[in-house]
Amino acid sequence: MYTAGYKGTIVSVPKGKEKLFFSEGGKFDPDFKCFYFTDDDTPETFDHWLPENTVAIISEGFYIHEAPVICNQCRNRTSVISLASQSLHIKKEQNKKGERWDEGDGLYSFDHIRFIPFPTARLIQKVFPQWDYLLSPKRPIKYWSNKCQHCGSVQDEDFLARTVFGTFNNERPQMKCHCHENNGYGFPIIARMSEVDLYGFDDGDGRYSFYRKEYSGYAVGSLYQNKEGKWYEEDRFR
């Protein structure tokens, strides 16, 4: 569903290891300022360049769910976001063949994000400056999470994951889904990952809707594609 062609997967290369990285087929994008591998089959060949606790590799496109909440400090209405993906590789236990990556089947959301490559983070921040690498209000650890657009206080990541982005129904805040491109690059992520209780449905007419899995479910949003093949934002969730 994303228009940018796949270029590769972003990896972090420690200083002084650049020659080794390039000798193994790695490349560098001077415009996007990232090191990457072009292998688009499985991540096995560059697994050793990924952060140790990587849980998944998200493909070049992903979703950003946006919702309004009341700030836990100043009580003003502010916007918060959460990342999700339908196209990804998930890290599993290594099998006898030495394989440890499986393609994801379903829509997954990510919270308590400990690591995401800076080129990707900076792209997201251009649209959502309230999303930043912030110290958790509950524990001495930093996450990529949300701050209030008015007073700058860090919003409770546990609360957002559990009540705002953890389920979709009429009692929850209205949401908006953004289709986000990453200059054609996939990227590793260290975060808490969970399967979302929604699935996508493409009716073949440029309309992409999310539905709850239950029989009595309802459509909660749509994405649209223009004549040039570019995706633009959906209407507000109902």
Coordinates of N, CA and C in Angstrom, one line a residue:
M1 N 0.8 -1.2 0.0 CA 0.0 0.0 0.0 C 0.8 1.3 0.0
Y2 N 2.1 1.1 0.1 CA 3.0 2.3 0.1 C 3.7 2.5 -1.2
T3 N 3.9 3.7 -1.6 CA 4.3 4.1 -2.9 C 5.8 4.1 -3.1
A4 N 6.5 4.3 -2.0 CA 8.0 4.3 -2.1 C 8.6 2.9 -2.3
G5 N 9.4 2.7 -3.3 CA 10.0 1.4 -3.6 C 11.0 1.0 -2.5
Y6 N 11.1 -0.3 -2.2 CA 12.0 -0.7 -1.2 C 13.4 -0.5 -1.5
K7 N 14.2 0.1 -0.6 CA 15.6 0.4 -0.8 C 16.5 -0.5 0.0
G8 N 16.1 -0.8 1.2 CA 16.9 -1.6 2.1 C 16.4 -1.4 3.6
T9 N 17.2 -2.0 4.5 CA 16.9 -1.9 5.9 C 18.0 -1.1 6.6
I10 N 17.6 -0.1 7.4 CA 18.5 0.7 8.2 C 19.1 -0.1 9.3
V11 N 20.5 0.0 9.5 CA 21.1 -0.6 10.6 C 22.1 0.4 11.2
S12 N 22.5 0.2 12.4 CA 23.4 1.1 13.1 C 24.8 0.5 13.0
V13 N 25.7 1.3 12.6 CA 27.1 0.8 12.4 C 28.0 1.6 13.4
P14 N 28.7 0.9 14.3 CA 29.5 1.6 15.3 C 30.7 2.2 14.6
K15 N 31.2 3.3 15.1 CA 32.3 4.1 14.6 C 33.5 3.1 14.5
G16 N 34.2 3.2 13.4 CA 35.3 2.3 13.1 C 35.0 1.0 12.5
K17 N 33.7 0.7 12.4 CA 33.3 -0.6 11.7 C 32.8 -0.4 10.3
E18 N 32.9 0.8 9.8 CA 32.3 1.1 8.5 C 32.9 0.2 7.4
K19 N 34.2 0.0 7.4 CA 34.9 -0.8 6.3 C 34.3 -2.2 6.3
L20 N 34.2 -2.8 7.5 CA 33.7 -4.1 7.7 C 32.2 -4.2 7.2
F21 N 31.5 -3.2 7.5 CA 30.1 -3.1 7.1 C 30.0 -3.1 5.5
F22 N 30.8 -2.3 4.9 CA 30.8 -2.2 3.5 C 31.3 -3.4 2.8
S23 N 32.2 -4.1 3.4 CA 32.7 -5.4 2.9 C 31.7 -6.5 2.9
E24 N 30.7 -6.3 3.7 CA 29.6 -7.3 3.8 C 28.4 -7.0 2.9
G25 N 28.6 -5.9 2.1 CA 27.5 -5.5 1.2 C 26.7 -4.3 1.6
G26 N 27.0 -3.8 2.8 CA 26.3 -2.6 3.3 C 26.5 -1.4 2.5
K27 N 25.6 -0.4 2.6 CA 25.6 0.8 1.8 C 25.3 2.0 2.7
F28 N 25.6 3.2 2.2 CA 25.3 4.4 3.0 C 24.5 5.4 2.1
D29 N 23.5 6.0 2.6 CA 22.7 6.9 1.9 C 23.0 8.3 2.4
P30 N 23.8 9.1 1.6 CA 24.2 10.5 2.1 C 23.1 11.5 2.2
D31 N 21.9 11.2 1.5 CA 20.8 12.2 1.6 C 20.0 11.9 2.9
F32 N 19.6 10.6 3.1 CA 18.9 10.2 4.3 C 19.7 10.0 5.5
K33 N 21.1 10.0 5.2 CA 22.1 9.8 6.3 C 21.8 8.5 7.1
C34 N 21.9 7.4 6.4 CA 21.7 6.1 7.1 C 22.5 5.0 6.4
F35 N 23.0 4.1 7.2 CA 23.6 2.9 6.7 C 22.5 1.8 6.5
Y36 N 22.6 1.0 5.4 CA 21.5 0.1 5.2 C 22.0 -1.1 4.4
F37 N 21.3 -2.2 4.4 CA 21.5 -3.4 3.6 C 20.3 -3.5 2.6
T38 N 20.7 -4.0 1.4 CA 19.6 -4.1 0.4 C 18.9 -5.4 0.3
D39 N 19.3 -6.4 1.1 CA 18.7 -7.7 1.1 C 17.3 -7.6 1.5
D40 N 16.3 -7.9 0.6 CA 14.9 -7.7 0.9 C 14.2 -9.0 1.1
D41 N 14.9 -10.1 1.2 CA 14.4 -11.4 1.4 C 14.1 -11.7 2.9
T42 N 15.1 -12.0 3.7 CA 15.0 -12.1 5.1 C 16.2 -11.3 5.8
P43 N 16.0 -11.0 7.0 CA 17.1 -10.2 7.7 C 18.3 -11.0 8.2
E44 N 18.3 -12.3 7.9 CA 19.3 -13.2 8.5 C 20.7 -12.7 8.1
T45 N 21.0 -12.2 6.9 CA 22.3 -11.8 6.5 C 22.9 -10.6 7.3
F46 N 22.0 -9.8 7.8 CA 22.5 -8.6 8.5 C 22.1 -8.6 10.0
D47 N 21.6 -9.8 10.5 CA 21.1 -9.9 11.8 C 22.1 -9.4 12.9
H48 N 23.4 -9.6 12.6 CA 24.4 -9.2 13.6 C 24.7 -7.7 13.7
W49 N 24.1 -7.0 12.7 CA 24.2 -5.5 12.8 C 23.1 -4.8 13.5
L50 N 22.1 -5.6 13.9 CA 20.9 -5.1 14.5 C 21.1 -5.0 16.0
P51 N 20.4 -4.0 16.7 CA 20.5 -4.0 18.2 C 20.1 -5.3 18.8
E52 N 20.7 -5.7 19.9 CA 20.6 -7.0 20.5 C 19.1 -7.3 20.8
N53 N 18.4 -6.4 21.3 CA 17.0 -6.6 21.8 C 15.9 -6.3 20.7
T54 N 16.3 -6.2 19.5 CA 15.4 -5.9 18.4 C 14.2 -6.9 18.4
V55 N 13.0 -6.4 18.4 CA 11.8 -7.3 18.4 C 11.3 -7.5 17.0
A56 N 11.5 -6.5 16.1 CA 10.9 -6.6 14.7 C 11.7 -5.7 13.8
I57 N 11.5 -5.9 12.5 CA 12.0 -5.0 11.5 C 10.7 -4.6 10.7
I58 N 10.4 -3.3 10.8 CA 9.3 -2.7 10.1 C 9.7 -2.4 8.7
S59 N 8.8 -2.7 7.7 CA 9.1 -2.3 6.3 C 9.0 -0.8 6.1
E60 N 9.2 -0.4 4.8 CA 9.5 1.0 4.6 C 8.3 1.9 4.9
G61 N 7.1 1.3 5.0 CA 5.9 2.1 5.3 C 5.3 1.6 6.6
F62 N 4.6 2.5 7.4 CA 4.0 2.1 8.6 C 2.9 3.1 8.9
Y63 N 2.1 2.7 9.9 CA 1.0 3.6 10.3 C 1.3 4.4 11.6
I64 N 0.8 5.6 11.6 CA 0.8 6.3 12.9 C -0.6 6.6 13.3
H65 N -1.0 6.1 14.5 CA -2.3 6.4 15.0 C -2.2 7.6 15.9
E66 N -3.1 8.6 15.6 CA -3.1 9.8 16.4 C -4.4 10.0 17.1
A67 N -4.4 10.4 18.4 CA -5.6 10.6 19.2 C -5.5 11.8 20.1
P68 N -6.6 12.4 20.4 CA -6.6 13.5 21.4 C -6.8 13.0 22.8
V69 N -6.0 13.5 23.7 CA -6.2 13.1 25.1 C -6.1 14.4 26.0
I70 N -6.5 14.2 27.3 CA -6.3 15.3 28.2 C -5.0 15.2 28.9
C71 N -4.2 16.2 28.9 CA -2.9 16.2 29.5 C -3.0 15.8 31.0
N72 N -2.1 15.0 31.5 CA -2.2 14.6 32.9 C -1.6 15.6 33.9
Q73 N -1.1 16.8 33.3 CA -0.6 17.8 34.2 C -1.5 19.1 34.0
C74 N -1.5 19.7 32.8 CA -2.2 21.0 32.7 C -3.6 20.8 32.3
R75 N -4.1 19.6 32.0 CA -5.5 19.3 31.7 C -6.0 19.9 30.4
N76 N -5.1 20.3 29.6 CA -5.5 20.8 28.2 C -5.5 19.6 27.3
R77 N -6.3 19.8 26.2 CA -6.4 18.7 25.2 C -5.1 18.8 24.3
T78 N -4.5 17.6 24.2 CA -3.3 17.5 23.4 C -3.4 16.3 22.5
S79 N -2.5 16.2 21.5 CA -2.4 15.1 20.6 C -1.3 14.2 20.9
V80 N -1.6 12.8 20.8 CA -0.6 11.8 21.1 C -0.6 10.8 19.9
I81 N 0.5 10.2 19.7 CA 0.6 9.2 18.6 C 1.2 7.9 19.0
S82 N 0.9 6.9 18.2 CA 1.4 5.5 18.4 C 1.8 4.9 17.1
L83 N 2.8 4.1 17.0 CA 3.2 3.4 15.7 C 2.6 2.1 15.6
A84 N 2.3 1.7 14.4 CA 1.8 0.3 14.1 C 2.3 -0.1 12.7
S85 N 2.2 -1.4 12.4 CA 2.7 -1.9 11.1 C 2.0 -3.2 10.8
Q86 N 1.7 -3.3 9.5 CA 1.2 -4.6 9.0 C 2.2 -5.4 8.2
S87 N 3.3 -4.7 7.8 CA 4.3 -5.3 7.0 C 5.6 -5.3 7.8
L88 N 6.0 -6.5 8.3 CA 7.2 -6.5 9.2 C 7.7 -8.0 9.3
H89 N 8.9 -8.1 9.8 CA 9.5 -9.3 10.2 C 9.6 -9.3 11.7
I90 N 9.3 -10.5 12.3 CA 9.2 -10.6 13.8 C 10.3 -11.5 14.2
K91 N 11.1 -11.1 15.2 CA 12.2 -12.0 15.7 C 11.7 -13.1 16.6
K92 N 12.0 -14.3 16.2 CA 11.6 -15.5 17.0 C 12.9 -16.2 17.6
E93 N 12.6 -17.3 18.3 CA 13.7 -18.1 18.7 C 14.4 -18.8 17.5
Q94 N 15.7 -18.8 17.5 CA 16.4 -19.4 16.4 C 16.2 -20.9 16.3
N95 N 15.8 -21.3 15.0 CA 15.6 -22.8 14.8 C 16.8 -23.5 14.4
K96 N 16.7 -24.8 14.1 CA 17.9 -25.6 13.7 C 18.6 -25.2 12.5
K97 N 17.9 -24.5 11.6 CA 18.5 -24.0 10.4 C 19.2 -22.6 10.6
G98 N 19.1 -22.1 11.8 CA 19.7 -20.8 12.1 C 18.9 -19.6 11.7
E99 N 17.6 -19.9 11.4 CA 16.7 -18.9 11.1 C 15.9 -18.4 12.3
R100 N 15.7 -17.1 12.4 CA 15.0 -16.5 13.6 C 14.0 -15.5 13.2
W101 N 13.7 -15.2 11.9 CA 12.8 -14.2 11.5 C 11.6 -14.7 10.8
D102 N 10.4 -14.3 11.1 CA 9.2 -14.7 10.5 C 8.5 -13.5 10.0
E103 N 7.8 -13.6 8.9 CA 6.9 -12.4 8.4 C 5.7 -12.3 9.3
G104 N 5.4 -11.1 9.7 CA 4.3 -10.8 10.6 C 3.0 -11.0 9.8
D105 N 2.0 -11.5 10.5 CA 0.7 -11.7 9.9 C -0.3 -11.0 10.8
G106 N -0.7 -9.8 10.4 CA -1.7 -9.0 11.1 C -1.1 -7.6 11.4
L107 N -1.9 -6.9 12.1 CA -1.5 -5.5 12.4 C -1.0 -5.5 13.9
Y108 N 0.3 -4.9 14.0 CA 0.9 -4.9 15.3 C 1.2 -3.4 15.7
S109 N 1.0 -3.1 17.0 CA 1.3 -1.8 17.5 C 2.5 -1.9 18.4
F110 N 3.2 -0.7 18.6 CA 4.4 -0.6 19.3 C 4.3 0.5 20.3
D111 N 4.7 0.2 21.6 CA 4.8 1.2 22.6 C 6.0 1.0 23.4
H112 N 6.3 1.9 24.3 CA 7.6 1.9 25.1 C 8.8 1.6 24.2
I113 N 8.9 2.4 23.1 CA 9.9 2.3 22.1 C 11.3 2.7 22.7
R114 N 12.2 1.8 22.8 CA 13.5 2.1 23.4 C 14.5 2.5 22.3
F115 N 14.3 1.9 21.1 CA 15.2 2.3 20.0 C 14.4 2.3 18.6
I116 N 14.7 3.3 17.9 CA 14.3 3.5 16.5 C 15.3 4.3 15.8
P117 N 15.7 4.0 14.6 CA 16.8 4.8 14.0 C 16.5 6.3 13.9
F118 N 17.5 7.1 14.1 CA 17.3 8.5 14.1 C 16.7 9.1 12.8
P119 N 17.2 8.6 11.6 CA 16.6 9.1 10.4 C 15.0 9.0 10.4
T120 N 14.6 7.8 10.8 CA 13.1 7.5 10.9 C 12.5 8.4 12.0
A121 N 13.1 8.5 13.1 CA 12.6 9.4 14.2 C 12.4 10.8 13.8
R122 N 13.4 11.3 13.1 CA 13.4 12.7 12.6 C 12.3 12.9 11.6
L123 N 12.0 12.0 10.8 CA 10.9 12.1 9.8 C 9.6 12.2 10.6
I124 N 9.4 11.4 11.6 CA 8.2 11.4 12.3 C 8.0 12.7 13.1
Q125 N 9.1 13.2 13.6 CA 9.1 14.5 14.4 C 8.8 15.7 13.6
K126 N 9.1 15.6 12.3 CA 8.7 16.7 11.4 C 7.2 17.0 11.4
V127 N 6.5 15.9 11.5 CA 5.0 15.9 11.4 C 4.4 16.0 12.8
F128 N 5.1 15.3 13.8 CA 4.6 15.2 15.2 C 5.7 15.6 16.1
P129 N 6.0 16.9 16.3 CA 7.1 17.3 17.2 C 6.8 17.0 18.7
Q130 N 5.6 16.6 19.0 CA 5.3 16.3 20.4 C 5.8 14.9 20.7
W131 N 6.3 14.1 19.7 CA 6.9 12.8 20.0 C 8.4 12.9 20.1
D132 N 9.0 12.5 21.2 CA 10.4 12.7 21.5 C 10.9 11.6 22.4
Y133 N 12.2 11.6 22.5 CA 12.9 10.6 23.4 C 12.9 11.2 24.8
L134 N 12.0 10.6 25.6 CA 11.7 11.3 26.9 C 11.8 10.3 28.1
L135 N 12.1 10.9 29.2 CA 12.3 10.1 30.4 C 10.9 9.8 30.9
S136 N 10.7 8.5 31.2 CA 9.4 8.0 31.7 C 9.0 8.7 33.0
P137 N 7.8 9.1 33.2 CA 7.4 9.7 34.5 C 7.3 8.6 35.7
K138 N 7.4 7.3 35.3 CA 7.2 6.3 36.3 C 8.5 5.5 36.7
R139 N 9.5 5.5 35.7 CA 10.7 4.8 36.0 C 11.9 5.5 35.4
P140 N 13.1 5.3 35.9 CA 14.3 6.0 35.3 C 14.8 5.4 34.0
I141 N 14.0 5.5 33.0 CA 14.3 5.0 31.7 C 13.6 5.9 30.6
K142 N 14.3 6.0 29.4 CA 13.8 6.8 28.4 C 13.1 6.0 27.3
Y143 N 12.0 6.5 26.7 CA 11.3 6.0 25.6 C 11.1 7.0 24.6
W144 N 10.8 6.6 23.3 CA 10.2 7.5 22.3 C 8.7 7.6 22.7
S145 N 8.3 8.7 23.2 CA 6.9 8.8 23.6 C 6.4 10.3 23.4
N146 N 5.3 10.6 24.0 CA 4.6 11.9 23.8 C 4.7 12.9 24.9
K147 N 4.8 14.1 24.5 CA 4.7 15.2 25.5 C 3.6 16.2 25.2
C148 N 3.1 16.8 26.2 CA 2.0 17.8 26.0 C 2.4 18.9 25.1
Q149 N 1.5 19.2 24.1 CA 1.8 20.3 23.2 C 1.7 21.7 23.9
H150 N 1.2 21.7 25.1 CA 1.0 23.0 25.8 C 2.0 23.2 26.9
C151 N 2.1 22.3 27.8 CA 3.1 22.4 28.9 C 4.3 21.6 28.8
G152 N 4.4 20.7 27.9 CA 5.6 19.9 27.6 C 5.8 18.7 28.6
S153 N 4.8 18.4 29.4 CA 5.0 17.3 30.4 C 4.8 16.0 29.6
V154 N 5.6 15.0 30.1 CA 5.6 13.6 29.5 C 4.2 12.9 29.8
Q155 N 3.6 12.4 28.8 CA 2.4 11.7 29.0 C 2.7 10.2 29.4
D156 N 1.8 9.6 30.2 CA 2.0 8.3 30.7 C 1.9 7.3 29.6
E157 N 3.0 6.7 29.2 CA 3.0 5.7 28.1 C 2.2 4.5 28.5
D158 N 2.2 4.0 29.7 CA 1.4 2.8 30.1 C -0.1 3.1 29.9
F159 N -0.5 4.3 30.3 CA -1.9 4.7 30.2 C -2.3 4.8 28.8
L160 N -1.5 5.4 27.9 CA -1.8 5.6 26.5 C -1.9 4.2 25.8
A161 N -0.9 3.3 26.1 CA -0.9 2.0 25.5 C -2.1 1.2 25.9
R162 N -2.6 1.3 27.2 CA -3.6 0.5 27.7 C -5.0 1.0 27.3
T163 N -5.2 2.3 27.4 CA -6.6 2.9 27.3 C -6.9 3.6 26.0
V164 N -5.9 4.3 25.4 CA -6.1 5.1 24.2 C -5.8 4.3 23.0
F165 N -4.7 3.6 22.9 CA -4.4 2.9 21.7 C -4.6 1.4 21.8
G166 N -4.9 0.9 23.0 CA -5.0 -0.5 23.2 C -6.3 -1.2 22.8
T167 N -7.3 -0.4 22.5 CA -8.6 -0.9 22.1 C -9.3 0.2 21.3
F168 N -10.2 -0.2 20.4 CA -10.9 0.8 19.6 C -12.4 0.5 19.7
N169 N -13.1 1.5 20.4 CA -14.5 1.4 20.4 C -15.1 2.7 20.6
N170 N -16.4 2.8 20.6 CA -17.1 4.1 20.7 C -16.8 4.9 21.9
E171 N -16.3 4.3 23.0 CA -16.1 5.0 24.2 C -14.7 5.6 24.3
R172 N -13.9 5.3 23.3 CA -12.5 5.8 23.3 C -12.4 7.1 22.5
P173 N -11.3 7.9 22.7 CA -11.2 9.2 21.9 C -11.2 8.9 20.4
Q174 N -11.7 9.9 19.7 CA -11.6 9.8 18.2 C -10.2 9.7 17.8
M175 N -9.9 8.9 16.7 CA -8.6 8.7 16.3 C -8.5 9.0 14.8
K176 N -7.2 9.1 14.4 CA -6.9 9.4 13.0 C -5.7 8.5 12.6
C177 N -5.7 7.9 11.4 CA -4.6 7.1 11.0 C -3.9 7.7 9.9
H178 N -2.5 7.8 10.0 CA -1.7 8.3 9.0 C -0.8 7.2 8.4
C179 N -0.7 7.3 7.1 CA 0.1 6.3 6.3 C 1.4 7.0 6.2
H180 N 2.5 6.5 6.8 CA 3.8 7.1 6.9 C 4.8 6.4 6.0
E181 N 5.5 7.1 5.2 CA 6.6 6.5 4.4 C 8.0 6.8 5.0
N182 N 8.9 6.0 4.8 CA 10.2 6.1 5.4 C 11.4 6.1 4.4
N183 N 11.1 6.9 3.3 CA 12.1 7.0 2.2 C 12.4 5.7 1.6
G184 N 11.6 4.7 1.7 CA 11.8 3.4 1.1 C 12.6 2.5 2.0
Y185 N 12.9 2.8 3.2 CA 13.7 2.0 4.1 C 12.9 1.3 5.2
G186 N 13.3 0.0 5.5 CA 12.8 -0.6 6.6 C 13.7 -0.3 7.8
F187 N 13.3 -0.7 9.0 CA 14.1 -0.3 10.2 C 13.8 -1.2 11.3
P188 N 14.8 -1.5 12.2 CA 14.6 -2.3 13.4 C 14.0 -1.4 14.5
I189 N 13.4 -2.1 15.4 CA 12.7 -1.4 16.5 C 12.8 -2.2 17.8
I190 N 13.1 -1.6 18.9 CA 13.1 -2.2 20.2 C 11.9 -1.6 21.0
A191 N 10.9 -2.3 21.3 CA 9.7 -1.8 21.9 C 8.9 -3.0 22.4
R192 N 7.8 -2.6 23.0 CA 6.8 -3.6 23.4 C 5.8 -3.8 22.2
M193 N 5.6 -5.0 21.8 CA 4.9 -5.2 20.5 C 3.6 -6.0 20.9
S194 N 2.5 -5.6 20.3 CA 1.2 -6.4 20.6 C 0.4 -6.4 19.3
E195 N -0.3 -7.5 19.1 CA -1.2 -7.5 17.9 C -2.5 -6.8 18.2
V196 N -2.9 -5.9 17.3 CA -4.0 -5.1 17.4 C -5.3 -5.8 17.0
D197 N -6.4 -5.6 17.8 CA -7.6 -6.3 17.6 C -8.4 -5.7 16.4
L198 N -7.7 -5.5 15.3 CA -8.3 -4.9 14.1 C -7.7 -5.6 12.9
Y199 N -8.3 -5.6 11.8 CA -7.7 -6.0 10.5 C -8.1 -5.1 9.4
G200 N -7.2 -5.0 8.4 CA -7.4 -4.1 7.3 C -8.2 -4.8 6.2
F201 N -9.0 -4.0 5.5 CA -9.7 -4.5 4.3 C -9.7 -3.5 3.2
D202 N -9.2 -4.0 2.1 CA -9.1 -3.1 0.9 C -10.2 -3.5 -0.1
D203 N -11.1 -2.6 -0.3 CA -12.2 -2.9 -1.2 C -11.9 -2.8 -2.6
G204 N -10.7 -2.5 -3.0 CA -10.2 -2.5 -4.4 C -10.6 -1.2 -5.1
D205 N -11.1 -0.2 -4.4 CA -11.5 1.0 -5.0 C -10.7 2.2 -4.4
G206 N -9.5 1.9 -3.9 CA -8.6 2.9 -3.3 C -9.0 3.3 -1.9
R207 N -9.9 2.5 -1.3 CA -10.4 2.8 0.0 C -9.9 1.7 0.9
Y208 N -9.3 2.0 2.0 CA -8.7 1.0 2.9 C -9.3 1.3 4.3
S209 N -10.0 0.2 4.8 CA -10.8 0.4 6.1 C -10.3 -0.5 7.1
F210 N -10.4 -0.1 8.4 CA -10.1 -0.9 9.5 C -11.4 -1.4 10.2
Y211 N -11.5 -2.7 10.5 CA -12.7 -3.2 11.1 C -12.3 -3.9 12.4
R212 N -13.2 -3.9 13.4 CA -13.0 -4.8 14.5 C -13.2 -6.2 14.1
K213 N -12.6 -7.2 14.8 CA -12.7 -8.6 14.4 C -14.1 -9.2 14.8
E214 N -14.7 -8.7 15.8 CA -16.0 -9.2 16.2 C -17.1 -9.1 15.1
Y215 N -18.0 -10.1 15.2 CA -19.1 -10.1 14.2 C -19.9 -8.8 14.1
S216 N -20.1 -8.2 15.3 CA -20.8 -6.9 15.4 C -19.9 -5.7 15.2
G217 N -18.8 -5.9 14.6 CA -17.8 -4.8 14.5 C -18.3 -3.8 13.5
Y218 N -17.5 -2.7 13.4 CA -17.8 -1.6 12.6 C -16.6 -1.0 12.0
A219 N -16.7 -0.3 10.9 CA -15.6 0.4 10.3 C -15.2 1.6 11.1
V220 N -13.9 1.7 11.4 CA -13.5 2.8 12.2 C -12.6 3.8 11.5
G221 N -12.4 3.6 10.2 CA -11.6 4.6 9.5 C -11.2 4.2 8.1
S222 N -10.8 5.1 7.3 CA -10.4 4.8 5.9 C -9.2 5.6 5.4
L223 N -8.4 5.1 4.6 CA -7.3 5.8 3.9 C -7.7 5.9 2.4
Y224 N -7.3 6.9 1.8 CA -7.6 7.1 0.4 C -6.4 7.3 -0.5
Q225 N -6.4 6.9 -1.7 CA -5.3 7.0 -2.6 C -5.7 7.9 -3.8
N226 N -4.9 8.9 -4.2 CA -5.2 9.7 -5.3 C -4.8 9.1 -6.6
K227 N -5.0 9.9 -7.7 CA -4.7 9.3 -9.0 C -3.2 9.1 -9.2
E228 N -2.3 9.8 -8.5 CA -0.9 9.7 -8.6 C -0.4 8.5 -7.7
G229 N -1.3 7.8 -7.0 CA -0.9 6.7 -6.2 C -0.4 7.1 -4.8
K230 N -0.6 8.4 -4.4 CA -0.2 8.8 -3.1 C -1.3 8.7 -2.1
W231 N -1.0 8.2 -0.9 CA -2.0 8.0 0.1 C -2.2 9.3 0.9
Y232 N -3.4 9.6 1.2 CA -3.6 10.8 2.1 C -4.5 10.4 3.3
E233 N -4.6 11.3 4.2 CA -5.2 11.0 5.5 C -6.7 10.7 5.4
E234 N -7.1 9.8 6.2 CA -8.5 9.4 6.3 C -9.4 10.4 7.1
D235 N -10.7 10.1 7.1 CA -11.6 10.9 7.9 C -11.3 10.5 9.3
R236 N -11.9 11.3 10.3 CA -11.8 10.9 11.7 C -12.5 9.6 11.9
F237 N -11.9 8.8 12.8 CA -12.6 7.6 13.2 C -13.9 7.9 13.9
R238 N -14.9 7.1 13.7 CA -16.2 7.3 14.3 C -16.5 6.4 15.4

